[in-house]
Coordinates of C-alpha atoms in Angstrom, one line a residue:
V646 CA 15.7 -7.4 -7.5
A647 CA 16.2 -5.8 -11.4
V648 CA 13.9 -6.7 -14.1
H649 CA 15.9 -5.9 -17.6
G650 CA 14.5 -6.8 -20.9
R651 CA 11.2 -8.7 -19.8
K652 CA 7.9 -8.9 -21.1
K653 CA 5.0 -7.4 -18.8
G654 CA 3.6 -10.8 -17.9
Q655 CA 6.9 -12.0 -16.7
T656 CA 7.6 -8.8 -14.8
S657 CA 4.3 -8.9 -12.9
S658 CA 4.9 -12.6 -12.0
E659 CA 8.3 -11.9 -10.9
I660 CA 7.6 -9.4 -8.8
G661 CA 4.5 -11.4 -7.6
K662 CA 6.9 -14.2 -6.5
F663 CA 9.2 -11.5 -4.8
S664 CA 6.1 -10.6 -2.5
L665 CA 5.7 -14.1 -1.3
G666 CA 9.1 -13.8 0.6
L667 CA 8.0 -10.5 2.2
S668 CA 7.5 -11.1 6.2
T669 CA 6.2 -8.8 8.8
R670 CA 8.2 -10.6 11.4
A671 CA 9.9 -7.7 13.6
P672 CA 13.8 -7.8 13.6
P673 CA 15.3 -7.1 16.9
T674 CA 15.7 -3.6 16.2
G675 CA 11.8 -3.1 16.7
A676 CA 11.1 -1.7 13.0
A677 CA 8.9 -4.0 11.2
A678 CA 10.0 -5.6 8.1
G679 CA 7.9 -6.6 5.2
A680 CA 7.5 -3.8 2.6
A681 CA 9.3 -3.3 -0.3
T682 CA 8.9 -0.6 -3.0
A683 CA 8.8 -1.0 -6.9
P684 CA 9.8 2.2 -8.6
L685 CA 8.7 2.2 -12.3
K686 CA 11.9 3.3 -14.1
G687 CA 12.7 2.9 -17.8
P688 CA 12.3 3.6 -21.5
D689 CA 8.8 2.7 -21.3
S690 CA 6.8 5.7 -20.7
D691 CA 3.5 3.8 -20.3
S692 CA 4.0 2.1 -16.9
T693 CA 0.3 2.3 -16.0
W694 CA 0.1 -1.7 -16.9
L695 CA 2.0 -2.6 -13.9
P696 CA -0.1 -1.9 -10.9
A697 CA -3.1 -3.4 -13.0
A698 CA -0.9 -6.6 -13.9
I699 CA 0.2 -7.4 -10.1
A700 CA -3.1 -7.5 -8.6
P701 CA -4.2 -10.8 -10.6
T702 CA -0.9 -12.3 -10.1
L703 CA -0.9 -11.7 -6.2
H704 CA -4.4 -13.2 -6.2
E705 CA -3.4 -16.1 -7.6
L706 CA -0.3 -16.6 -5.3
M707 CA -1.5 -15.2 -1.9
P708 CA -4.7 -16.2 0.1
A709 CA -5.8 -12.3 0.1
A710 CA -4.2 -9.0 -1.5
V711 CA -5.7 -5.6 -1.5
V712 CA -4.9 -2.2 -3.9
V713 CA -4.8 1.0 -2.4
N714 CA -4.8 3.6 -5.1
L715 CA -3.3 7.0 -3.7
D716 CA -4.2 10.2 -5.0
V717 CA -4.6 13.5 -3.6
E718 CA -8.4 13.6 -4.0
G719 CA -9.0 10.2 -2.7
L720 CA -6.9 10.6 0.4
N721 CA -8.6 14.1 1.3
K722 CA -12.1 12.9 0.5
H723 CA -12.9 9.3 -0.6
H724 CA -10.7 6.9 1.3
T725 CA -10.8 6.5 5.0
L726 CA -7.8 4.2 5.4
Y727 CA -7.9 3.6 9.1
P728 CA -11.0 2.8 11.4
Q729 CA -13.0 5.3 13.1
K730 CA -15.7 5.5 15.8
D731 CA -18.9 6.7 15.0
H732 CA -20.3 7.7 18.2
T733 CA -23.8 8.8 17.0
L734 CA -24.4 5.0 15.6
N735 CA -22.1 3.7 18.4
R736 CA -20.2 1.5 16.1
L737 CA -16.9 1.2 14.5
R738 CA -16.6 2.3 10.9
P739 CA -14.2 0.0 8.9
G740 CA -11.2 1.3 7.2
L741 CA -9.3 0.1 4.1
L742 CA -6.1 -0.8 6.3
Q743 CA -8.1 -3.1 8.4
L744 CA -7.1 -6.3 7.0
A745 CA -7.1 -10.0 7.7
Q746 CA -3.9 -11.1 8.8
G747 CA -1.4 -12.0 6.2
T748 CA -3.4 -10.1 3.4
I749 CA -0.6 -8.4 1.0
L750 CA -1.2 -4.8 0.8
V751 CA -0.2 -3.1 -2.5
V752 CA -0.1 0.6 -2.4
D753 CA -0.1 2.3 -6.0
E754 CA 1.3 5.8 -5.9
T755 CA 1.5 5.9 -9.6
R756 CA -1.7 8.1 -9.7
M757 CA -0.4 10.7 -7.2
Q758 CA -0.3 14.1 -8.7
P759 CA 1.0 17.4 -7.0
G760 CA -1.7 18.8 -4.6
Q761 CA -2.6 19.8 -1.2
L762 CA -3.4 17.3 1.5
G763 CA -5.9 18.5 4.0
E764 CA -6.2 17.1 7.6
K765 CA -8.2 13.9 6.4
G766 CA -5.4 13.2 3.7
I767 CA -2.5 13.9 6.2
K768 CA -4.3 11.4 8.6
N769 CA -4.7 8.5 5.8
L770 CA -1.0 8.9 4.9
S771 CA 0.0 8.7 8.7
A772 CA -2.2 5.7 9.2
L773 CA -0.5 4.1 5.8
Q774 CA 2.9 5.0 6.9
S775 CA 2.1 3.0 10.4
V776 CA 1.0 -0.1 8.6
V777 CA 4.0 0.1 6.4
G778 CA 6.7 1.2 8.8
H779 CA 5.4 -0.2 12.2
Q780 CA 3.0 -3.0 11.3
V781 CA 0.3 -1.2 13.6
V782 CA -3.2 0.1 12.7
P783 CA -4.6 3.2 14.0
F784 CA -8.0 3.0 15.5
D785 CA -9.6 6.6 15.7
F786 CA -12.0 6.7 18.7
Q787 CA -12.3 10.2 18.4
F788 CA -10.7 11.3 21.5
Y789 CA -7.8 9.3 21.4
E790 CA -6.0 6.7 18.8
H791 CA -5.0 3.3 19.5
P792 CA -2.7 1.3 17.6
F793 CA -3.6 -2.5 16.9
P794 CA -0.7 -4.9 15.7
T795 CA -1.3 -6.1 12.2
D796 CA 0.7 -8.7 9.6
T797 CA 0.5 -7.0 6.6
P798 CA 3.2 -7.3 3.9
A799 CA 3.3 -4.2 1.8
L800 CA 4.4 -3.6 -1.8
I801 CA 4.6 -0.1 -2.8
L802 CA 4.4 1.1 -6.4
S803 CA 5.8 4.3 -7.2
E804 CA 7.2 6.0 -10.4
G805 CA 10.0 7.6 -8.4
K806 CA 10.7 8.2 -4.8
S807 CA 8.1 6.8 -2.3
M808 CA 6.3 8.9 0.0
L809 CA 6.4 6.3 2.4
R810 CA 9.5 5.0 4.3
K811 CA 10.9 2.0 2.1
L812 CA 12.6 -1.1 3.2
V813 CA 13.7 -2.5 0.0
G814 CA 13.8 -1.5 -3.4
I815 CA 12.7 -3.1 -6.7
H816 CA 13.9 -1.4 -10.0
V817 CA 11.5 -2.7 -12.5
C818 CA 13.2 -1.3 -16.0
G819 CA 13.4 -2.1 -19.5
F820 CA 10.2 -3.2 -20.4
V821 CA 9.5 -5.0 -23.7
S822 CA 5.7 -4.4 -25.1
M823 CA 3.6 -7.7 -25.6
P824 CA 2.3 -8.0 -29.1

């Protein structure tokens, strides 16, 4: 899907409609389907409006949508994307990727800057790749991980090549500023 010379509202609406067609049904090859990337390219240097514009559009079109903003600090320190067992309290701590079936996951890579991922950051990125690429959420029980199946279509927003394996690319370019 290429969007040329559209207004910002039209672009986010068209990407939102495209996401309705995402399905996570696995083809016979075993690789999960249901992920798309939207590399933000074009003459408009301010592409920060798109991630913020897509979320409200998806909330109107889908039963549930969650935006995960990726940045080095968040992956290393703040976010826990995968569920973890807390053996001290004897309970499972939820992760951001523990979503209801059919929830569309919008991954915003536009905030990512160069930096070093630590152990937690690498585990978070690996968990995200598991959801996007294989439609499983890894649960960390400290001594072992167990993957649980999920039905979570993903839309990945990036200003260049995505860090995650992409299945379908959407080139968004030629933005027209709204008055």
